[in-house]
XYZ file of N, CA and C in Angstrom:
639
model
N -169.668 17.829 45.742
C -168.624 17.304 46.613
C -168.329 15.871 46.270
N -169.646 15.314 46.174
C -169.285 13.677 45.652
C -168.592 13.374 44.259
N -168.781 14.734 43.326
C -168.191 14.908 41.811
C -166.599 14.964 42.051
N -166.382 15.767 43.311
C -164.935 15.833 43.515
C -164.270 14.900 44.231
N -164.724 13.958 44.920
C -164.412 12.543 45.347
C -163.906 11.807 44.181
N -164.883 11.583 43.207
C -165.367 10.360 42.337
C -163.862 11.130 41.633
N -163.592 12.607 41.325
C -162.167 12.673 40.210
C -161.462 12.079 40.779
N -160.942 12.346 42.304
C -159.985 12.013 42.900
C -159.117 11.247 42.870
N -160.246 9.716 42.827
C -160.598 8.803 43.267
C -159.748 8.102 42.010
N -160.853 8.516 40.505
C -160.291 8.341 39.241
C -158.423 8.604 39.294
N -158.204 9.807 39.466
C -157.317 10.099 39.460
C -155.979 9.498 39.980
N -156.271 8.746 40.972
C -155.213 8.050 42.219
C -155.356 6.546 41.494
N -156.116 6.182 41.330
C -156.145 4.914 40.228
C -155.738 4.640 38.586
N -156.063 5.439 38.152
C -154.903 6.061 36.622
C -153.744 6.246 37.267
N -153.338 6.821 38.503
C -151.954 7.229 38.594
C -151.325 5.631 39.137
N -151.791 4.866 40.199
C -151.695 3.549 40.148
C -151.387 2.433 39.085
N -151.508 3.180 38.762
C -151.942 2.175 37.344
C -151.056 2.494 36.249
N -150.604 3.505 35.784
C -149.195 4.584 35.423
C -148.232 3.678 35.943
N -148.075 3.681 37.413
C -147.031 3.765 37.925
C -147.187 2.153 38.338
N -147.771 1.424 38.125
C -147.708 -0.259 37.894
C -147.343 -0.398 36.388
N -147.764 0.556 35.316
C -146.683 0.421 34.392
C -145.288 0.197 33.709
N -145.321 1.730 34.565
C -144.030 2.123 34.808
C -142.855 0.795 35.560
N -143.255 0.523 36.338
C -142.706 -0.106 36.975
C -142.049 -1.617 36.744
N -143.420 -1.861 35.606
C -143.492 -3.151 35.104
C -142.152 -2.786 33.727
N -142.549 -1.585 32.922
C -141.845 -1.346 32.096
C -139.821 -1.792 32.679
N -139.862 -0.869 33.457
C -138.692 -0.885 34.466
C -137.931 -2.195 34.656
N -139.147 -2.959 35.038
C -138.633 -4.593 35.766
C -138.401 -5.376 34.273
N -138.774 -5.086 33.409
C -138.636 -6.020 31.938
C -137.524 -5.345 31.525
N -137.605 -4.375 31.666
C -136.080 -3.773 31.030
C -134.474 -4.186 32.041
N -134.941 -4.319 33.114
C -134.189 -4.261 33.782
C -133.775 -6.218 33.375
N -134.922 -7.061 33.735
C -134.307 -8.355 33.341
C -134.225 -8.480 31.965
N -133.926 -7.424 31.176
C -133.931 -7.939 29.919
C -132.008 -7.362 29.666
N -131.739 -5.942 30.173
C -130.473 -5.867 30.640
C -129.653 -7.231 31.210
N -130.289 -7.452 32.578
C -129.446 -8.728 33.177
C -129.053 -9.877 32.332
N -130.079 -10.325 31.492
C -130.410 -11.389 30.422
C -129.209 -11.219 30.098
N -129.000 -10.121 29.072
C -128.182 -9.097 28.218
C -126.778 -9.931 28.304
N -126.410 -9.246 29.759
C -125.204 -9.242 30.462
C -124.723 -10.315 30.963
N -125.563 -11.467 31.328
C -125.312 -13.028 31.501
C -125.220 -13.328 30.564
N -126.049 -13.089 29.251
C -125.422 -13.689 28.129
C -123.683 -13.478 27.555
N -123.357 -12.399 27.536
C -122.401 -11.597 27.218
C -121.526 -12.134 28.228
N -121.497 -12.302 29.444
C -120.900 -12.795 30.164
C -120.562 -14.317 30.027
N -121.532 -14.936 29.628
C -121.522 -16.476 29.436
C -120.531 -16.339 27.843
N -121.056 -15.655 27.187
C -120.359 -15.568 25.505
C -118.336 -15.463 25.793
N -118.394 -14.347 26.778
C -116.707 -14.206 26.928
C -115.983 -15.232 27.745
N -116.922 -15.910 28.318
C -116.580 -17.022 29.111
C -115.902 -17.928 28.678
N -116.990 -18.421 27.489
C -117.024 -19.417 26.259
C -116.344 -19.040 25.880
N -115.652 -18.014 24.941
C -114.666 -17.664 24.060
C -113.060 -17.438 24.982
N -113.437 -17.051 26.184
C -112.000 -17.110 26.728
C -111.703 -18.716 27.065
N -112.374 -19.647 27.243
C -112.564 -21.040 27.910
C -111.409 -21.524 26.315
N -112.423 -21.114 25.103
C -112.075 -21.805 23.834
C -110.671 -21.558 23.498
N -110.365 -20.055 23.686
C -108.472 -19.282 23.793
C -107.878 -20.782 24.521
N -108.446 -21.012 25.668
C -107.416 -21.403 26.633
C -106.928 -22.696 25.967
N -108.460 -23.175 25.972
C -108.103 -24.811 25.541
C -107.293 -24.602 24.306
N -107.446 -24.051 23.266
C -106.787 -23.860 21.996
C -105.094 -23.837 22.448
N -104.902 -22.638 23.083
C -103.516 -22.235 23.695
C -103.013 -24.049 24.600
N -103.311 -24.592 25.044
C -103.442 -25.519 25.537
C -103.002 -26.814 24.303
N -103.820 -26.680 23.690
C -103.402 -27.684 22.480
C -102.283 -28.056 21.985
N -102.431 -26.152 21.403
C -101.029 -25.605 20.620
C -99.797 -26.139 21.956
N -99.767 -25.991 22.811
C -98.940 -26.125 23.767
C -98.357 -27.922 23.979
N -99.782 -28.079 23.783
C -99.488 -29.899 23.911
C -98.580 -30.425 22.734
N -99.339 -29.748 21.266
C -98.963 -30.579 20.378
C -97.446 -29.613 20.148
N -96.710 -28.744 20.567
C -95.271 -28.482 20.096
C -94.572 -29.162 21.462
N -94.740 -29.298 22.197
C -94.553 -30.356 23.094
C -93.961 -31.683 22.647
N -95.246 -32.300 21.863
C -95.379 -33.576 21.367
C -94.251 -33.557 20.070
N -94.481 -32.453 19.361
C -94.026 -32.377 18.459
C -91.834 -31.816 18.873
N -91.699 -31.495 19.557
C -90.297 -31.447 20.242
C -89.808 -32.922 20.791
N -90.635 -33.471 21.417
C -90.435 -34.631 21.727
C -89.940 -35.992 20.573
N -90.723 -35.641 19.606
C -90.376 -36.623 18.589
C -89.181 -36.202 17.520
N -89.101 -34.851 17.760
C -87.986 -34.248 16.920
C -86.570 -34.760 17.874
N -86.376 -34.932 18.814
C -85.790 -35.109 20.221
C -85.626 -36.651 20.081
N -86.276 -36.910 20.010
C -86.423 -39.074 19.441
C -85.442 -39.043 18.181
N -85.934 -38.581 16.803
C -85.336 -38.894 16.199
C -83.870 -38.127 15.991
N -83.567 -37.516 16.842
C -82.024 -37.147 16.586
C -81.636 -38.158 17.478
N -81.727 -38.018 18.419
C -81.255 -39.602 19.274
C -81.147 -41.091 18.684
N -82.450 -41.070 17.468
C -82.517 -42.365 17.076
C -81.606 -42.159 15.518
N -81.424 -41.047 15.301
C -80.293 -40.997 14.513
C -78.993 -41.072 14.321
N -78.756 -40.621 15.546
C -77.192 -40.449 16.033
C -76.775 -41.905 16.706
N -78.212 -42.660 17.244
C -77.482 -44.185 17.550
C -77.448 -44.543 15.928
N -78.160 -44.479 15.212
C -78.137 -45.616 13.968
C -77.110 -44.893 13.236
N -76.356 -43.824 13.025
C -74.950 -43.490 12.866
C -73.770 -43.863 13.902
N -73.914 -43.763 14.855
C -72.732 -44.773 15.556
C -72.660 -46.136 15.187
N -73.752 -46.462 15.190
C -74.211 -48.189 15.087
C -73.145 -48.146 13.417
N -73.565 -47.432 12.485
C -73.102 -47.404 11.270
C -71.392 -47.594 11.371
N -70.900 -46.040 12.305
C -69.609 -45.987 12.130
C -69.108 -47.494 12.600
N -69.700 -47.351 13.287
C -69.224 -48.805 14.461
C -68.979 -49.916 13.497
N -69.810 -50.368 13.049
C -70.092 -51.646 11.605
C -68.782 -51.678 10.703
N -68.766 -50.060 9.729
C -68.433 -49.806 9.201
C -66.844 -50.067 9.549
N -66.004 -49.566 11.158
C -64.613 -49.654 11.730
C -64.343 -51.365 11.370
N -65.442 -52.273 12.346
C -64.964 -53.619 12.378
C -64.733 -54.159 11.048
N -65.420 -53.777 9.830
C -65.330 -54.611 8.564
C -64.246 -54.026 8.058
N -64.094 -52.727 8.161
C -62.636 -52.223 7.665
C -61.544 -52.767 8.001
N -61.190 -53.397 9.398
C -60.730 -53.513 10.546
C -60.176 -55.284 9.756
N -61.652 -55.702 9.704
C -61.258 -57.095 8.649
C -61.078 -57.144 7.794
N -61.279 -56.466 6.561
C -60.873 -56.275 5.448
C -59.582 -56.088 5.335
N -58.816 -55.158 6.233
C -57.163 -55.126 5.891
C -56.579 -56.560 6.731
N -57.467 -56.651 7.541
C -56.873 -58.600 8.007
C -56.612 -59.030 7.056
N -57.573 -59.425 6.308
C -57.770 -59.801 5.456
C -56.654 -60.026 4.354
N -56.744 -58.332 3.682
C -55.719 -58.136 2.718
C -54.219 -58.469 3.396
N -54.146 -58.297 4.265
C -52.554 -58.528 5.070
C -52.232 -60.010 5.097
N -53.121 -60.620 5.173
C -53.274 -62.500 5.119
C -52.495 -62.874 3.681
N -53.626 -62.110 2.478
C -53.386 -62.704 1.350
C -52.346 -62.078 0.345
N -51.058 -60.671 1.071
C -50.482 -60.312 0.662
C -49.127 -61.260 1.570
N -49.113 -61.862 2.824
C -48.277 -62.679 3.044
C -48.307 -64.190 2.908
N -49.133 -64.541 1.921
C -49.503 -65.704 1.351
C -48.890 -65.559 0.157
N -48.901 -64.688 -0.917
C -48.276 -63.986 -1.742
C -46.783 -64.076 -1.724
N -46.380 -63.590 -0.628
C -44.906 -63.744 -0.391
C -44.778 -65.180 -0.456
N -45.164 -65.428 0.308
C -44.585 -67.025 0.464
C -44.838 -67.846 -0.334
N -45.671 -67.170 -1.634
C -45.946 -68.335 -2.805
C -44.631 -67.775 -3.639
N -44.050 -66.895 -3.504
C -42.764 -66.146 -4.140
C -41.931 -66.928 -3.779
N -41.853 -67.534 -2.706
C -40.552 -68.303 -2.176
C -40.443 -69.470 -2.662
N -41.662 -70.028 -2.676
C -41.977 -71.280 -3.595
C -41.361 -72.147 -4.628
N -41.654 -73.472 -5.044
C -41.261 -73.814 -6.514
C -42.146 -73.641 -7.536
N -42.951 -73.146 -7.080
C -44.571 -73.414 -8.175
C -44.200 -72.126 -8.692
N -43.492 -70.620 -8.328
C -43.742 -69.595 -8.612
C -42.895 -69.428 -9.152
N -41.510 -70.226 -9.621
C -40.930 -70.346 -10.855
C -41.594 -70.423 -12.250
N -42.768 -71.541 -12.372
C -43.516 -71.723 -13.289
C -44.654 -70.780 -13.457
N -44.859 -70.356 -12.314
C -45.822 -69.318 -12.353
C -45.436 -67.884 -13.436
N -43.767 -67.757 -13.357
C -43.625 -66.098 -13.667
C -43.313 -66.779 -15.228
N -42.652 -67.653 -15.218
C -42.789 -68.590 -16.655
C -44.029 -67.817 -17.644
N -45.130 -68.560 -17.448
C -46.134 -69.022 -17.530
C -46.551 -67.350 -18.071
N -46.479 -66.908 -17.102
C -47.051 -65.090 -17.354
C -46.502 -64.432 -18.485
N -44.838 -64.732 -18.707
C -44.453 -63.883 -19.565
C -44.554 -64.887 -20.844
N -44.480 -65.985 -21.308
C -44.611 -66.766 -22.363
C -46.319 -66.136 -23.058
N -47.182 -66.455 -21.918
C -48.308 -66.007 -22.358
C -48.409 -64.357 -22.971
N -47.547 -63.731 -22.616
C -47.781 -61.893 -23.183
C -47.220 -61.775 -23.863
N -45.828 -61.728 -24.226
C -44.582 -61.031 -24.527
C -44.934 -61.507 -25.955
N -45.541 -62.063 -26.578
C -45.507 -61.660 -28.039
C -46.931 -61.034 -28.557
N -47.456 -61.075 -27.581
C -48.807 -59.677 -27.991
C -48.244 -58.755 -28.207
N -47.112 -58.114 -27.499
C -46.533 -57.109 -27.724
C -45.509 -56.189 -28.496
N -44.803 -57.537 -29.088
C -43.790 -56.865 -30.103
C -43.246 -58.078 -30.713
N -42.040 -57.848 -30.893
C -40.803 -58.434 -30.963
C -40.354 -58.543 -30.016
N -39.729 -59.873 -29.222
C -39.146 -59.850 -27.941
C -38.246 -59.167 -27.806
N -37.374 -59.211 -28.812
C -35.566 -58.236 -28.674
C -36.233 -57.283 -28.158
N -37.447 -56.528 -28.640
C -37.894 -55.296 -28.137
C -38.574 -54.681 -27.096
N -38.528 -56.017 -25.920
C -39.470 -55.902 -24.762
C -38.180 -55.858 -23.971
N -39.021 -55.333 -23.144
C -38.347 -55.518 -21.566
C -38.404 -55.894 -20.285
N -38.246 -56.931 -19.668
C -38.915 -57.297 -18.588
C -38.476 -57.074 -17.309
N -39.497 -56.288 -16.431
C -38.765 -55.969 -14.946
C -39.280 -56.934 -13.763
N -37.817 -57.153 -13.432
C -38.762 -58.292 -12.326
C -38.570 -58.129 -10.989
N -38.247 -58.033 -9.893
C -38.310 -58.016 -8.540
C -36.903 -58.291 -8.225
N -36.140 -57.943 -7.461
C -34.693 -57.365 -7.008
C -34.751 -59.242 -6.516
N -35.674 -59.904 -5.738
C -35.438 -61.254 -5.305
C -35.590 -62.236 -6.537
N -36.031 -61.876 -7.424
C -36.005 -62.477 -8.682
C -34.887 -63.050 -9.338
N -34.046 -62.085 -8.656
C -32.710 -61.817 -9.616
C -31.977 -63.213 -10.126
N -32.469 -64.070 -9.422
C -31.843 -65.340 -9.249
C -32.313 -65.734 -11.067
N -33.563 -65.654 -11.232
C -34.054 -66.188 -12.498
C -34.001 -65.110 -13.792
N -33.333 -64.281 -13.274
C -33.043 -63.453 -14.629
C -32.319 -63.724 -15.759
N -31.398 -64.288 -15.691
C -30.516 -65.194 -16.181
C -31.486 -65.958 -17.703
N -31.407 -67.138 -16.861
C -32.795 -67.969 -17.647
C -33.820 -67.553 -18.699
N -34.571 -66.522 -17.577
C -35.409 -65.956 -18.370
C -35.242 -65.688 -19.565
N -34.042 -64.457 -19.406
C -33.567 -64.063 -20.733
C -33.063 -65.001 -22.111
N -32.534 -65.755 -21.591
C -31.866 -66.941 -22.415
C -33.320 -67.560 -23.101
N -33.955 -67.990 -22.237
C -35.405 -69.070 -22.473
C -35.933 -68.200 -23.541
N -36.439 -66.947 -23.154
C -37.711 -65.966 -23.686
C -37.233 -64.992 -25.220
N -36.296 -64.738 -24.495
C -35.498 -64.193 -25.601
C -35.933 -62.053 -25.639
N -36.022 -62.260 -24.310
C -36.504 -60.723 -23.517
C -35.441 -60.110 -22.530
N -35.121 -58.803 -22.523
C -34.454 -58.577 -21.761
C -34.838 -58.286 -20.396
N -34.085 -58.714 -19.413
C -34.556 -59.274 -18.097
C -33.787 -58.087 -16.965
N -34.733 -57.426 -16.379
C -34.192 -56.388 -15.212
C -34.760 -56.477 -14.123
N -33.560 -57.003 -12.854
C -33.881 -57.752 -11.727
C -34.041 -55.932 -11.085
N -34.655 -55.362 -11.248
C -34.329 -53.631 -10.230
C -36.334 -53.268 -9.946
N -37.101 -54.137 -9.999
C -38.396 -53.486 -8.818
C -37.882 -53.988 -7.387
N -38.385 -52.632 -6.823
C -38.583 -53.301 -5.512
C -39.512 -54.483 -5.417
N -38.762 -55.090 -3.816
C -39.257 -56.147 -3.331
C -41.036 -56.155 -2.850
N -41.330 -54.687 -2.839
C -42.874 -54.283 -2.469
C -44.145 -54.567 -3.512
N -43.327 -54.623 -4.636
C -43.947 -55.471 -5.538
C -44.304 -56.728 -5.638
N -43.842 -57.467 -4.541
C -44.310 -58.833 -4.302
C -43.724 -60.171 -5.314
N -43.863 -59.693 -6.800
C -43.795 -60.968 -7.471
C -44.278 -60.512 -8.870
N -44.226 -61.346 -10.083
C -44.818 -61.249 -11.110
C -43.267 -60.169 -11.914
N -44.296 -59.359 -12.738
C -42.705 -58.544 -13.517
C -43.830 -57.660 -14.306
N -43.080 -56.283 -14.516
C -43.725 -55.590 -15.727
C -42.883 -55.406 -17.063
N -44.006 -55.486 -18.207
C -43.159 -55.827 -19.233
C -43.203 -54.278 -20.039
N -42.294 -53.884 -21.045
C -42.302 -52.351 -21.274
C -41.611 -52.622 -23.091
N -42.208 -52.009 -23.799
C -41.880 -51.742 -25.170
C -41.907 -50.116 -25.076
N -40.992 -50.250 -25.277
C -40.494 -48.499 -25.383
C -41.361 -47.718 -26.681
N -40.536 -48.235 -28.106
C -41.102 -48.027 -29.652
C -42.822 -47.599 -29.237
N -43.050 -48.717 -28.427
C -44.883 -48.740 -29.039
C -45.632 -47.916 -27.645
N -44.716 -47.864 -27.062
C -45.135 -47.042 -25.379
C -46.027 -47.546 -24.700
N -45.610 -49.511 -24.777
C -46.369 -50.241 -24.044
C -46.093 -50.270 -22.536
N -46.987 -50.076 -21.751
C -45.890 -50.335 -19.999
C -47.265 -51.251 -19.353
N -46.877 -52.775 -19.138
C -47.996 -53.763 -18.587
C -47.656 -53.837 -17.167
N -47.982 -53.759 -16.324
C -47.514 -54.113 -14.729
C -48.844 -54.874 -14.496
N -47.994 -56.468 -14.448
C -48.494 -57.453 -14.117
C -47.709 -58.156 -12.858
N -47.194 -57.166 -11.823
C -46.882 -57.270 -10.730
C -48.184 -58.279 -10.072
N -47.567 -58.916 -8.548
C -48.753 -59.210 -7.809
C -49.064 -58.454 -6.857
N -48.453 -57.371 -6.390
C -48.693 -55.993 -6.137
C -49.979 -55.354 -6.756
N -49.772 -55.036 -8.010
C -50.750 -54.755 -8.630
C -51.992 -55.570 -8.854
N -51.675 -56.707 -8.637
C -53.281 -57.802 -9.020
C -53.604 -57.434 -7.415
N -53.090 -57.800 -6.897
C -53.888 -57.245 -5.225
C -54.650 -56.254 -5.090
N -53.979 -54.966 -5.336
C -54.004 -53.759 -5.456
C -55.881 -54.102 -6.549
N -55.648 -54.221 -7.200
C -57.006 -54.339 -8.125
C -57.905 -55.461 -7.469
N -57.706 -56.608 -6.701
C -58.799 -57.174 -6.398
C -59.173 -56.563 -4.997
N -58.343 -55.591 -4.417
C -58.510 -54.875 -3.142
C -59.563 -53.790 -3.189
N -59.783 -53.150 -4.508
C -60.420 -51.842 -4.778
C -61.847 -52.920 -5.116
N -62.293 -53.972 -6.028
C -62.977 -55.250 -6.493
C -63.932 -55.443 -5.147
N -62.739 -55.922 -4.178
C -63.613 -56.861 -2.853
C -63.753 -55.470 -2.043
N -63.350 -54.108 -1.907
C -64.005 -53.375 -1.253
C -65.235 -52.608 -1.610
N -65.290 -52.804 -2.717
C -66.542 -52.507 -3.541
C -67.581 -52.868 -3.272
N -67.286 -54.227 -3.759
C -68.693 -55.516 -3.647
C -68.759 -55.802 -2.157
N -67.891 -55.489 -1.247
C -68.241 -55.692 0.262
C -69.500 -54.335 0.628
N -69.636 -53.179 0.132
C -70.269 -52.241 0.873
C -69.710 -51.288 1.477
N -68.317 -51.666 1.470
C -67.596 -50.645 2.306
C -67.441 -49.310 1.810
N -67.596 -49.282 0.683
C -67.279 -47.703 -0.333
C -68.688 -46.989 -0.404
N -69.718 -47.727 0.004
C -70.522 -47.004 -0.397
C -71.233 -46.358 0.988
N -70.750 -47.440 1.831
C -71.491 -46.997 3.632
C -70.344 -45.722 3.829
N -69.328 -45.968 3.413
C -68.284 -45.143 4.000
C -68.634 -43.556 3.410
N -69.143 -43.035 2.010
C -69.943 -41.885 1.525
C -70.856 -41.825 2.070
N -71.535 -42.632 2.609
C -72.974 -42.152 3.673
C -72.757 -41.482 4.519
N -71.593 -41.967 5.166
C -71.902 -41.592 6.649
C -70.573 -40.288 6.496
N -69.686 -40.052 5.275
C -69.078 -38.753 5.213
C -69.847 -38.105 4.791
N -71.330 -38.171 4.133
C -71.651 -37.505 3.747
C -73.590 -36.477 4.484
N -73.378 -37.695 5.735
C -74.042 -37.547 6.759
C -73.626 -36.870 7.947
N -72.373 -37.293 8.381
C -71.477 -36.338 9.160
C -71.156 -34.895 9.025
């Protein structure tokens, strides 16, 4: 009877003991799951946290980056007005300008000096060019007064028929040699006009900004 105690006894204590195993097995597995799953949980956390901030960035910097694209069209479109703007007033003076020294022109036409002046022009050419019998000289419809002279003096034939828009001076013409000189002051204007708009800047700002527009 005491043999069958003592199994019992054995028996309920192995099974104790099983089942404190068991149990223990259970509880390690079980916090080793949880572990698991906080980690995994902490991991998607982290990686969704990292999306955000990233998305966030990206967000800031096209932001930033619109903003300065946004600046410089603004800061473009003033420094092209600013341009046109520049560009109107000097134009604006430049034909002042030319309008000044084309009625200065006239009035040196009216002159006594500009007797000697048209003198002076054709003595100096008219035998580079030919034979005088064989030239021809055109001079300005207000001229007409000194055509006369001329001819007599120079020994050139003298045609009072340019217009008066020609200002002054005369063009000289050899037919034979198919010389044609226009030494108008029309024409010297005309050439220091294309000269001083040059060397002013104006020709070259003015392709910028047609070619910026």
């Amino acid at each position: 009877m005491e043999i069958k105690n003592q199994t019992a006894s054995d028996n309920s204590a192995k099974f104790s003991r099983f089942q404190s195993a068991v149990l223990k097995t259970a509880m390690d597995q079980k916090e080793a799951i949880l572990m698991e799953a906080r980690d995994e949980k902490r991991r998607v956390l982290d990686q969704k946290e990292t999306e955000l901030l990233q998305a966030a960035y990206d967000a800031i910097q096209f932001g930033v980056q619109e903003s300065h694209r946004k600046m410089n069209e603004i800061i473009s479109r003033a420094s092209m007005e600013g341009k046109k703007q520049l560009l109107s007033v000097r134009t604006s003076l430049f034909h002042d300008i030319l309008q000044d020294v084309g009625k200065k022109l006239h009035d040196f036409c009216e002159s006594d000096e500009y007797r000697g002046y048209l003198w002076s022009q054709l003595e100096d050419t008219v035998d580079s060019l030919g034979p005088r019998s064989e030239i021809r000289a055109f001079v300005c419809k207000r001229d007409e007064r000194f055509a006369s002279a001329l001819q007599q003096e120079l020994g050139v034939r003298v045609e009072a028929t340019l217009p008066d828009s020609y200002i002054g001076g005369c063009v000289l013409v050899h037919d034979r040699r198919r010389i044609h000189m226009d030494m108008t002051l029309r024409e010297k204007l005309e050439s220091s006009k294309e000269h001083l708009f040059e060397i002013s800047g104006l020709e070259i700002e003015a392709h910028d900004i047609k070619k910026k527009g």
